[in-house]
Amino acid sequence: MEQENTVSPQFQHLMERARNTFWEYLGCEIVEAAADKVVVRLVAQQHHLNLIGIVHGGVTSSMLDNAMGVVLMLARPDDKIVTTNLNVQFVAPMQPGELYVTAEIVHQSRKMLTAIGRVTDAEGRLGTLGTGTFRVI
Amino acid sequence: MEQENTVSPQFQHLMERARNTFWEYLGCEIVEAAADKVVVRLVAQQHHLNLIGIVHGGVTSSMLDNAMGVVLMLARPDDKIVTTNLNVQFVAPMQPGELYVTAEIVHQSRKMLTAIGRVTDAEGRLGTLGTGTFRVI
Amino acid sequence: MEQENTVSPQFQHLMERARNTFWEYLGCEIVEAAADKVVVRLVAQQHHLNLIGIVHGGVTSSMLDNAMGVVLMLARPDDKIVTTNLNVQFVAPMQPGELYVTAEIVHQSRKMLTAIGRVTDAEGRLGTLGTGTFRVI
Amino acid sequence: MEQENTVSPQFQHLMERARNTFWEYLGCEIVEAAADKVVVRLVAQQHHLNLIGIVHGGVTSSMLDNAMGVVLMLARPDDKIVTTNLNVQFVAPMQPGELYVTAEIVHQSRKMLTAIGRVTDAEGRLGTLGTGTFRVI
């Protein structure tokens, strides 16, 4: 399901840098990476769950931060970008299995970027919604 | 540094349930757990970092959710509680090493709970601030 | 520009209740009100500005809360709904003049509702983005 | 209850600039303004309420933005500061009458500032909690 046509040199470089980081530890993989939209998949297993047996909010929060980060880094390959604010709404419990996060850029100025992301299950049901503000440093 | 005097049966039970969950996978450990305040430690290593070599925002977000969750579960041992909203402000980059998150309850009603948390480094410098809303289900 | 076809009895009732409330004091007026999308207009004047001469963040925050509230009340006419969390990203400064806020429902469960809203100027440029969580009481 | 001892020339200047802005339209007045903490009062009346007869979320959100703005402007009198993100948790309904918002600085860097604020009633009961991120432009 990798979209080979969308894999740019910048993107390859990003993925190499992701080795041994929290991105890989969490188990994220890119499904789609276009200039305006990125989709990342994670197969939620036992170690991604919380005490009550649903996917941990930190997992979907991390997925959101990751996917938003990628869409912004692809849009601004020469800038160093950090997350300033991440706001996450957990709208429905998510079960183990395939999870997808889709991130899109909402606004860009010279120094600030805003993105939105949605985490859904394999059937497309929304579980978590997030918005993030990012800053060029 | 474990505060043995604060370890209640509820707390023991919580920690047993945390086995094999994201809590353990992330590497969180309880440092202090009182009725009104919980401190959780994580030693940030290479696999907790992001692409630019600082602690991943998803790690500190997860720490916040974990510590807030514990302080609320200790306060409401008979209730099943889920995170509804998590808002995280990343105020300064955090380096690998010891990180501490301190969570406190801000407000409780019958069905909704609100908590605040701060992630600091070993010198007490604030890196991430979060607030969370939780719901009794 | 009022969409007469969308004015239901519930909607009329809402507008009557809005008399003498903060909705009216702020100067909000409904432009469009369908089951899944509400548009509200406010003409920003001197008394809507902040100290540096742009529209006050509290004005666009209030517009977001208002428009989200209307779309949710139309969707759930028999429920009493309160805002639990409002998260607002101010992505660009907004000048005096016509402002529009568009709100849509993102998710509904029995007890919790989540909405998203965007405040734009008359040319459609995004100035403020917000998400809100609401609770049926 | 005005703290005359805390009124600096910067503060006087701020108050003059607040004339005819949303600050005044809303009805905010400074109760206390020190370098690290600002308290603002608003007497909530009919026109500050929402459709269900409690204080409108936009009112307490605006109070938070105002009080955080003042504490930051006093700390950084030579900088022009805008709100980037405002996150508000409505923890309990607030009734008409005296409301107080207390704002404090949580973190400052050269370009970003973070503040926290709490809106209470005359008896000190918390109704709304907010955090804000601000940017020096």
Coordinates of C-alpha atoms in Angstrom, one line a residue:
Chain A
M1 CA 0.0 0.0 0.0
E2 CA 3.1 2.3 0.0
Q3 CA 2.6 5.1 -2.5
E4 CA 5.9 4.9 -4.3
N5 CA 5.0 7.8 -6.6
T6 CA 4.9 10.1 -3.6
V7 CA 8.3 9.1 -2.2
S8 CA 10.6 12.1 -2.7
P9 CA 14.3 12.3 -1.7
Q10 CA 13.2 14.4 1.3
F11 CA 10.9 11.7 2.3
Q12 CA 13.6 9.0 2.1
H13 CA 15.8 11.2 4.2
L14 CA 13.1 11.6 6.8
M15 CA 12.5 7.9 7.0
E16 CA 16.3 7.3 7.5
R17 CA 16.3 9.8 10.3
A18 CA 13.3 8.0 11.9
R19 CA 15.4 4.9 12.6
N20 CA 15.7 4.2 16.3
T21 CA 13.5 7.1 17.3
F22 CA 10.1 7.0 19.1
W23 CA 8.5 6.8 15.6
E24 CA 9.9 3.4 15.0
Y25 CA 9.6 2.3 18.7
L26 CA 5.9 3.0 18.5
G27 CA 5.6 1.1 15.2
C28 CA 4.4 3.8 12.8
E29 CA 4.7 3.3 9.1
I30 CA 3.9 5.7 6.2
V31 CA 1.0 4.7 4.0
E32 CA 0.7 7.8 1.9
A33 CA 2.8 11.0 1.8
A34 CA 1.7 13.8 -0.5
A35 CA 2.4 17.5 -0.2
D36 CA -0.9 18.2 1.5
K37 CA -1.8 15.0 3.2
V38 CA 0.0 12.2 5.0
V39 CA -1.4 8.9 6.2
V40 CA 0.4 6.8 8.8
R41 CA -0.6 3.3 10.0
L42 CA 0.0 1.6 13.4
V43 CA -1.1 -1.9 14.3
A44 CA -2.2 -1.5 17.9
Q45 CA -1.2 -4.5 20.0
Q46 CA -1.2 -5.3 23.7
H47 CA 1.7 -3.0 24.5
H48 CA -0.2 -0.1 23.0
L49 CA -3.2 -0.5 25.3
N50 CA -4.0 1.2 28.6
L51 CA -5.2 -0.3 31.9
I52 CA -8.8 -0.7 30.6
G53 CA -7.9 -2.6 27.5
I54 CA -8.4 0.2 24.8
V55 CA -5.7 2.0 22.9
H56 CA -3.7 4.3 25.1
G57 CA -4.4 8.0 24.5
G58 CA -0.7 8.6 24.4
V59 CA -0.5 6.3 21.4
T60 CA -3.0 8.1 19.3
S61 CA -1.6 11.5 20.5
S62 CA 1.9 10.3 19.3
M63 CA 0.4 9.2 16.0
L64 CA -1.1 12.6 15.5
D65 CA 2.1 14.4 16.3
N66 CA 4.0 12.1 14.0
A67 CA 1.7 12.4 11.0
M68 CA 1.4 16.2 11.4
G69 CA 5.1 16.5 11.7
V70 CA 5.7 14.6 8.5
V71 CA 3.2 16.6 6.4
L72 CA 4.8 19.8 7.7
M73 CA 8.4 18.6 7.1
L74 CA 7.5 17.6 3.6
A75 CA 6.0 21.1 3.0
R76 CA 8.9 22.9 4.6
P77 CA 12.0 20.6 3.9
D78 CA 14.5 23.3 4.7
D79 CA 13.0 24.3 8.1
K80 CA 13.5 22.9 11.5
I81 CA 10.0 22.5 13.1
V82 CA 8.9 21.8 16.7
T83 CA 5.5 21.2 18.1
T84 CA 4.3 24.1 20.3
N85 CA 0.8 22.8 21.1
L86 CA -1.0 19.6 20.7
N87 CA -4.7 19.3 21.5
V88 CA -6.4 16.0 21.4
Q89 CA -10.1 15.0 21.6
F90 CA -10.7 11.3 22.3
V91 CA -14.1 10.9 20.8
A92 CA -14.5 7.1 20.9
P93 CA -12.5 4.2 22.4
M94 CA -10.2 2.5 19.9
Q95 CA -9.6 -1.3 19.9
P96 CA -6.4 -3.2 19.1
G97 CA -5.8 -3.6 15.3
E98 CA -5.0 -1.4 12.4
L99 CA -5.2 2.3 13.1
Y100 CA -4.7 5.1 10.6
V101 CA -3.9 8.7 11.2
T102 CA -4.5 11.3 8.4
A103 CA -2.9 14.7 8.8
E104 CA -3.4 17.8 6.8
I105 CA -2.0 21.4 6.9
V106 CA -4.6 23.9 8.0
H107 CA -2.5 27.1 7.8
Q108 CA 1.1 28.2 7.2
S109 CA 2.8 31.5 7.9
R110 CA 6.5 32.1 7.9
K111 CA 7.1 31.0 11.5
M112 CA 4.0 29.2 12.5
L113 CA 2.2 26.1 11.1
T114 CA -1.1 24.6 12.1
A115 CA -2.2 21.0 11.2
I116 CA -5.2 18.8 11.9
G117 CA -5.3 15.0 12.2
R118 CA -7.8 12.2 12.6
V119 CA -7.2 8.7 13.9
T120 CA -9.6 6.1 12.5
D121 CA -9.8 2.4 12.7
A122 CA -9.7 0.1 9.6
E123 CA -13.4 0.7 9.0
G124 CA -12.8 4.5 9.0
R125 CA -14.5 5.2 12.3
L126 CA -13.1 8.3 14.0
G127 CA -11.6 7.6 17.4
T128 CA -9.3 10.6 18.0
L129 CA -9.1 14.1 16.6
G130 CA -6.2 16.4 17.1
T131 CA -4.9 19.9 16.2
G132 CA -1.4 21.0 16.5
T133 CA 0.6 24.3 16.3
F134 CA 4.1 24.1 15.2
R135 CA 6.9 26.6 15.1
V136 CA 9.9 27.1 12.8
I137 CA 13.0 27.4 15.0
Chain B
M1 CA 12.7 6.9 46.2
E2 CA 9.5 4.8 46.2
Q3 CA 7.1 6.3 48.8
E4 CA 6.1 3.0 50.5
N5 CA 3.8 4.8 52.9
T6 CA 1.6 5.9 50.0
V7 CA 1.2 2.4 48.4
S8 CA -2.4 1.4 49.0
P9 CA -4.0 -1.8 47.9
Q10 CA -5.7 0.1 45.1
F11 CA -2.3 1.3 43.9
Q12 CA -0.8 -2.2 44.0
H13 CA -3.7 -3.4 41.9
L14 CA -3.2 -0.5 39.4
M15 CA 0.4 -1.5 39.0
E16 CA -0.4 -5.1 38.3
R17 CA -2.9 -4.0 35.6
A18 CA -0.2 -1.8 34.1
R19 CA 1.9 -4.9 33.1
N20 CA 2.3 -5.3 29.4
T21 CA 0.5 -2.1 28.7
F22 CA 1.8 1.1 27.0
W23 CA 2.6 2.4 30.5
E24 CA 5.3 -0.3 30.9
Y25 CA 6.4 -0.2 27.2
L26 CA 7.1 3.5 27.5
G27 CA 9.1 2.9 30.7
C28 CA 7.1 4.8 33.3
E29 CA 7.6 4.2 37.0
I30 CA 5.8 5.7 40.0
V31 CA 7.9 7.8 42.2
E32 CA 5.2 9.2 44.5
A33 CA 1.5 8.5 44.7
A34 CA -0.6 10.4 47.2
A35 CA -4.3 11.2 47.1
D36 CA -3.8 14.6 45.6
K37 CA -0.5 14.3 43.7
V38 CA 1.3 11.7 41.6
V39 CA 4.9 11.8 40.4
V40 CA 6.0 9.5 37.6
R41 CA 9.5 9.1 36.2
L42 CA 10.8 8.0 32.8
V43 CA 14.4 7.9 31.8
A44 CA 14.4 9.2 28.2
Q45 CA 16.6 7.2 25.9
Q46 CA 17.3 7.2 22.1
H47 CA 14.0 5.4 21.4
H48 CA 12.1 8.2 23.1
L49 CA 13.5 10.9 20.9
N50 CA 12.2 12.5 17.7
L51 CA 13.9 13.2 14.4
I52 CA 15.7 16.3 15.7
G53 CA 17.1 14.5 18.8
I54 CA 14.9 15.9 21.5
V55 CA 12.3 14.0 23.5
H56 CA 9.3 13.2 21.3
G57 CA 6.2 15.2 22.1
G58 CA 4.2 11.9 22.2
V59 CA 6.4 10.7 25.0
T60 CA 5.7 13.7 27.3
S61 CA 2.0 13.7 26.2
S62 CA 1.8 10.0 27.2
M63 CA 3.6 10.7 30.5
L64 CA 1.0 13.4 31.3
D65 CA -1.9 11.2 30.4
N66 CA -0.4 8.4 32.6
A67 CA 0.2 10.5 35.6
M68 CA -3.1 12.3 35.4
G69 CA -4.8 8.9 35.0
V70 CA -3.1 7.5 38.1
V71 CA -4.0 10.5 40.4
L72 CA -7.6 10.3 39.2
M73 CA -7.9 6.5 39.6
L74 CA -6.5 6.7 43.1
A75 CA -9.1 9.4 43.9
R76 CA -11.9 7.4 42.3
P77 CA -11.0 3.8 42.8
D78 CA -14.5 2.5 42.0
D79 CA -15.0 4.4 38.8
K80 CA -13.9 3.6 35.2
I81 CA -12.3 6.7 33.8
V82 CA -11.4 7.7 30.2
T83 CA -9.5 10.7 28.9
T84 CA -11.8 13.0 26.9
N85 CA -9.4 15.8 26.1
L86 CA -5.7 16.2 26.5
N87 CA -4.1 19.6 25.8
V88 CA -0.3 19.8 25.8
Q89 CA 1.9 22.9 25.6
F90 CA 5.5 22.1 24.7
V91 CA 7.3 25.1 26.3
A92 CA 11.0 24.0 26.0
P93 CA 12.8 21.1 24.3
M94 CA 13.6 18.2 26.6
Q95 CA 16.9 16.3 26.5
P96 CA 17.5 12.5 27.1
G97 CA 17.8 11.6 30.7
E98 CA 15.5 11.6 33.8
L99 CA 12.1 13.2 33.2
Y100 CA 9.5 13.6 35.9
V101 CA 5.8 14.3 35.5
T102 CA 3.7 15.6 38.4
A103 CA 0.0 15.5 38.1
E104 CA -2.7 17.0 40.3
I105 CA -6.5 17.1 40.3
V106 CA -7.9 20.5 39.5
H107 CA -11.6 19.7 39.7
Q108 CA -14.0 16.8 40.2
S109 CA -17.6 16.5 39.7
R110 CA -19.7 13.3 39.6
K111 CA -19.0 12.6 36.0
M112 CA -16.1 14.8 34.9
L113 CA -12.6 15.3 36.3
T114 CA -9.9 17.8 35.3
A115 CA -6.2 17.4 36.0
I116 CA -3.0 19.3 35.3
G117 CA 0.5 18.0 34.9
R118 CA 4.0 19.3 34.4
V119 CA 6.9 17.4 32.9
T120 CA 10.3 18.6 34.2
D121 CA 13.9 17.4 33.9
A122 CA 16.1 16.3 36.8
E123 CA 16.9 19.9 37.6
G124 CA 13.2 20.8 37.8
R125 CA 13.1 22.8 34.5
L126 CA 9.6 22.8 33.0
G127 CA 9.5 21.3 29.5
T128 CA 5.8 20.3 28.9
L129 CA 2.6 21.5 30.5
G130 CA -0.7 19.6 30.1
T131 CA -4.3 19.7 31.1
G132 CA -6.7 16.9 30.7
T133 CA -10.5 16.3 31.0
F134 CA -11.6 12.9 32.0
R135 CA -15.0 11.3 32.1
V136 CA -16.5 8.6 34.3
I137 CA -18.1 6.0 32.1
Chain C
M1 CA -28.7 35.8 2.8
E2 CA -30.8 34.0 5.5
Q3 CA -31.6 30.5 4.4
E4 CA -35.3 30.5 5.0
N5 CA -35.6 26.9 4.0
T6 CA -33.4 25.8 6.9
V7 CA -35.3 27.7 9.6
S8 CA -37.1 25.0 11.7
P9 CA -39.3 25.6 14.7
Q10 CA -36.4 24.5 16.9
F11 CA -34.3 27.2 15.3
Q12 CA -36.8 29.9 15.8
H13 CA -37.0 28.9 19.4
L14 CA -33.2 29.0 19.8
M15 CA -33.1 32.6 18.4
E16 CA -35.8 33.8 20.8
R17 CA -33.8 32.4 23.7
A18 CA -30.7 34.2 22.4
R19 CA -32.3 37.6 23.1
N20 CA -30.4 39.6 25.7
T21 CA -27.7 36.9 26.0
F22 CA -24.0 37.2 25.1
W23 CA -24.9 35.9 21.7
E24 CA -26.8 39.2 20.9
Y25 CA -24.4 41.4 22.9
L26 CA -21.5 40.2 20.8
G27 CA -23.5 40.8 17.6
C28 CA -23.8 37.3 16.1
E29 CA -26.3 36.6 13.4
I30 CA -27.1 33.3 11.8
V31 CA -26.4 33.1 8.1
E32 CA -27.0 29.4 7.5
A33 CA -28.3 26.7 9.7
A34 CA -28.5 23.1 8.4
A35 CA -28.5 19.9 10.3
D36 CA -24.8 19.3 9.7
K37 CA -23.4 22.9 9.3
V38 CA -24.0 26.3 10.8
V39 CA -22.6 29.6 9.6
V40 CA -22.7 32.7 11.9
R41 CA -21.6 36.2 11.0
L42 CA -20.3 39.0 13.1
V43 CA -19.2 42.4 11.8
A44 CA -16.1 43.2 13.9
Q45 CA -16.0 46.8 15.0
Q46 CA -13.8 48.9 17.3
H47 CA -15.3 47.3 20.4
H48 CA -14.4 43.8 19.2
L49 CA -10.7 44.7 19.0
N50 CA -7.8 44.1 21.4
L51 CA -5.1 46.5 22.5
I52 CA -3.1 46.0 19.3
G53 CA -6.0 46.8 16.9
I54 CA -6.9 43.3 15.7
V55 CA -10.0 41.3 16.5
H56 CA -9.8 40.1 20.1
G57 CA -9.2 36.4 20.6
G58 CA -12.1 36.2 22.9
V59 CA -14.4 37.4 20.1
T60 CA -13.4 34.6 17.7
S61 CA -13.4 32.1 20.6
S62 CA -17.0 33.2 21.5
M63 CA -18.0 33.0 17.8
L64 CA -16.7 29.4 17.7
D65 CA -18.5 28.4 20.9
N66 CA -21.7 30.0 19.6
A67 CA -21.7 28.3 16.1
M68 CA -20.7 24.9 17.5
G69 CA -23.4 25.2 20.1
V70 CA -26.0 26.0 17.5
V71 CA -25.1 23.1 15.2
L72 CA -25.2 20.7 18.2
M73 CA -28.5 22.1 19.6
L74 CA -30.1 21.6 16.2
A75 CA -28.8 18.1 16.0
R76 CA -30.0 17.3 19.5
P77 CA -33.0 19.5 20.1
D78 CA -34.2 17.6 23.2
D79 CA -30.9 17.6 25.0
K80 CA -29.3 20.2 27.3
I81 CA -25.7 20.7 26.1
V82 CA -22.8 22.4 27.8
T83 CA -19.3 23.1 26.5
T84 CA -16.6 21.0 28.3
N85 CA -13.5 22.0 26.4
L86 CA -12.8 24.7 23.8
N87 CA -9.4 24.7 22.1
V88 CA -8.6 27.6 19.8
Q89 CA -5.7 28.1 17.4
F90 CA -5.2 31.7 16.3
V91 CA -3.5 31.2 13.0
A92 CA -3.6 34.7 11.5
P93 CA -4.6 38.2 12.8
M94 CA -8.1 39.2 11.9
Q95 CA -9.0 42.8 10.9
P96 CA -12.3 44.7 11.6
G97 CA -15.1 43.9 9.1
E98 CA -17.2 40.9 8.3
L99 CA -16.2 37.6 10.0
Y100 CA -17.8 34.2 9.4
V101 CA -17.6 31.2 11.5
T102 CA -18.6 27.8 10.1
A103 CA -19.2 24.9 12.5
E104 CA -19.6 21.2 11.9
I105 CA -20.2 18.2 14.0
V106 CA -17.2 15.8 14.1
H107 CA -18.6 13.1 16.3
Q108 CA -21.6 12.3 18.5
S109 CA -22.1 9.7 21.1
R110 CA -25.0 9.5 23.6
K111 CA -23.3 11.8 26.1
M112 CA -20.5 13.6 24.3
L113 CA -20.3 15.7 21.2
T114 CA -17.3 17.1 19.4
A115 CA -17.4 19.9 16.8
I116 CA -15.0 21.9 14.7
G117 CA -15.2 25.5 13.6
R118 CA -13.3 27.9 11.4
V119 CA -13.4 31.7 11.5
T120 CA -12.7 33.4 8.2
D121 CA -12.9 36.9 6.9
A122 CA -15.1 38.0 4.0
E123 CA -12.5 36.7 1.5
G124 CA -12.5 33.3 3.1
R125 CA -9.1 33.6 4.7
L126 CA -8.8 31.4 7.8
G127 CA -8.0 33.4 11.0
T128 CA -9.0 31.1 13.8
L129 CA -9.6 27.3 14.1
G130 CA -11.3 25.7 17.0
T131 CA -12.4 22.4 18.3
G132 CA -14.9 21.8 21.1
T133 CA -16.1 19.0 23.3
F134 CA -19.6 19.2 24.6
R135 CA -21.5 17.2 27.1
V136 CA -25.2 16.3 27.4
I137 CA -26.2 17.1 31.0
Chain D
M1 CA -9.6 46.5 46.4
E2 CA -7.5 48.2 43.7
Q3 CA -3.8 47.6 44.5
E4 CA -2.5 51.1 43.9
N5 CA 1.0 50.1 44.8
T6 CA 1.1 47.8 41.8
V7 CA 0.2 50.4 39.2
S8 CA 3.2 51.1 37.1
P9 CA 3.5 53.6 34.2
Q10 CA 3.4 50.6 31.8
F11 CA 0.1 49.5 33.5
Q12 CA -1.4 53.0 33.2
H13 CA -0.5 53.0 29.5
L14 CA -2.1 49.6 29.1
M15 CA -5.3 50.7 30.6
E16 CA -5.5 53.8 28.4
R17 CA -5.1 51.6 25.3
A18 CA -7.9 49.3 26.6
R19 CA -10.5 52.1 26.2
N20 CA -13.1 51.2 23.6
T21 CA -11.7 47.8 23.1
F22 CA -13.3 44.4 23.8
W23 CA -11.7 44.5 27.2
E24 CA -13.9 47.5 28.1
Y25 CA -17.0 46.2 26.2
L26 CA -16.9 43.0 28.1
G27 CA -16.6 44.9 31.4
C28 CA -13.3 43.7 32.7
E29 CA -11.5 45.6 35.5
I30 CA -8.1 45.1 37.0
V31 CA -8.1 44.1 40.7
E32 CA -4.4 43.2 41.1
A33 CA -1.5 43.5 38.7
A34 CA 1.9 42.3 39.9
A35 CA 4.9 41.1 37.8
D36 CA 4.0 37.5 38.2
K37 CA 0.2 37.5 38.8
V38 CA -2.8 39.5 37.5
V39 CA -6.3 39.4 38.8
V40 CA -9.2 40.7 36.7
R41 CA -12.8 41.0 37.8
L42 CA -16.0 41.0 35.7
V43 CA -19.5 41.2 37.1
A44 CA -21.5 38.8 35.0
Q45 CA -24.9 40.1 34.1
Q46 CA -27.8 39.0 31.8
H47 CA -25.9 39.9 28.7
H48 CA -22.9 37.7 29.7
L49 CA -25.1 34.6 29.9
N50 CA -25.8 31.8 27.3
L51 CA -29.1 30.3 26.3
I52 CA -29.3 28.1 29.3
G53 CA -28.8 30.9 31.8
I54 CA -25.2 30.3 32.9
V55 CA -22.2 32.5 32.1
H56 CA -21.2 32.1 28.4
G57 CA -18.0 30.1 27.7
G58 CA -16.9 32.9 25.5
V59 CA -17.0 35.3 28.4
T60 CA -14.7 33.2 30.7
S61 CA -12.5 32.4 27.7
S62 CA -12.2 36.2 27.0
M63 CA -11.4 36.9 30.6
L64 CA -8.7 34.3 30.5
D65 CA -7.2 35.7 27.4
N66 CA -7.3 39.2 28.9
A67 CA -5.7 38.4 32.2
M68 CA -3.0 36.3 30.6
G69 CA -2.4 39.1 28.1
V70 CA -1.9 41.6 30.9
V71 CA 0.5 39.5 33.0
L72 CA 2.6 38.9 29.9
M73 CA 2.5 42.5 28.7
L74 CA 3.7 43.6 32.1
A75 CA 6.5 41.1 32.0
R76 CA 7.5 42.1 28.5
P77 CA 6.6 45.8 28.1
D78 CA 8.7 46.3 25.0
D79 CA 7.3 43.3 23.1
K80 CA 4.3 43.0 20.9
I81 CA 2.5 39.8 21.9
V82 CA -0.3 37.8 20.3
T83 CA -2.2 34.7 21.5
T84 CA -1.3 31.6 19.5
N85 CA -3.4 29.0 21.3
L86 CA -6.0 29.2 24.0
N87 CA -7.3 26.0 25.6
V88 CA -10.2 26.2 28.0
Q89 CA -11.7 23.6 30.3
F90 CA -15.1 24.5 31.6
V91 CA -15.2 22.5 34.8
A92 CA -18.4 23.9 36.5
P93 CA -21.2 26.2 35.4
M94 CA -20.8 29.8 36.5
Q95 CA -23.7 31.9 37.8
P96 CA -24.2 35.7 37.3
G97 CA -22.4 37.8 39.7
E98 CA -18.7 38.6 40.5
L99 CA -16.2 36.5 38.6
Y100 CA -12.4 36.7 39.1
V101 CA -9.7 35.5 36.8
T102 CA -6.2 35.0 38.1
A103 CA -3.4 34.6 35.5
E104 CA 0.2 33.6 36.0
I105 CA 3.2 33.0 33.7
V106 CA 4.2 29.4 33.4
H107 CA 7.2 29.7 31.1
Q108 CA 9.0 32.3 29.0
S109 CA 11.5 32.0 26.2
R110 CA 12.7 34.7 23.9
K111 CA 9.8 34.2 21.4
M112 CA 7.1 32.1 23.2
L113 CA 5.3 32.6 26.4
T114 CA 2.9 30.3 28.2
A115 CA 0.4 31.3 30.9
I116 CA -2.3 29.7 33.0
G117 CA -5.5 31.2 34.4
R118 CA -8.4 30.2 36.6
V119 CA -11.8 31.8 36.7
T120 CA -13.5 31.6 40.1
D121 CA -16.7 33.0 41.6
A122 CA -16.8 35.3 44.6
E123 CA -16.5 32.3 46.9
G124 CA -13.3 31.1 45.2
R125 CA -15.0 28.1 43.5
L126 CA -13.2 27.2 40.2
G127 CA -15.4 27.4 37.1
T128 CA -13.0 27.6 34.2
L129 CA -9.4 26.7 33.7
G130 CA -7.3 27.9 30.8
T131 CA -3.8 27.7 29.4
G132 CA -2.5 29.9 26.6
T133 CA 0.5 30.1 24.4
F134 CA 1.6 33.5 23.2
R135 CA 4.1 34.6 20.6
V136 CA 6.3 37.7 20.4
I137 CA 5.9 39.2 16.9

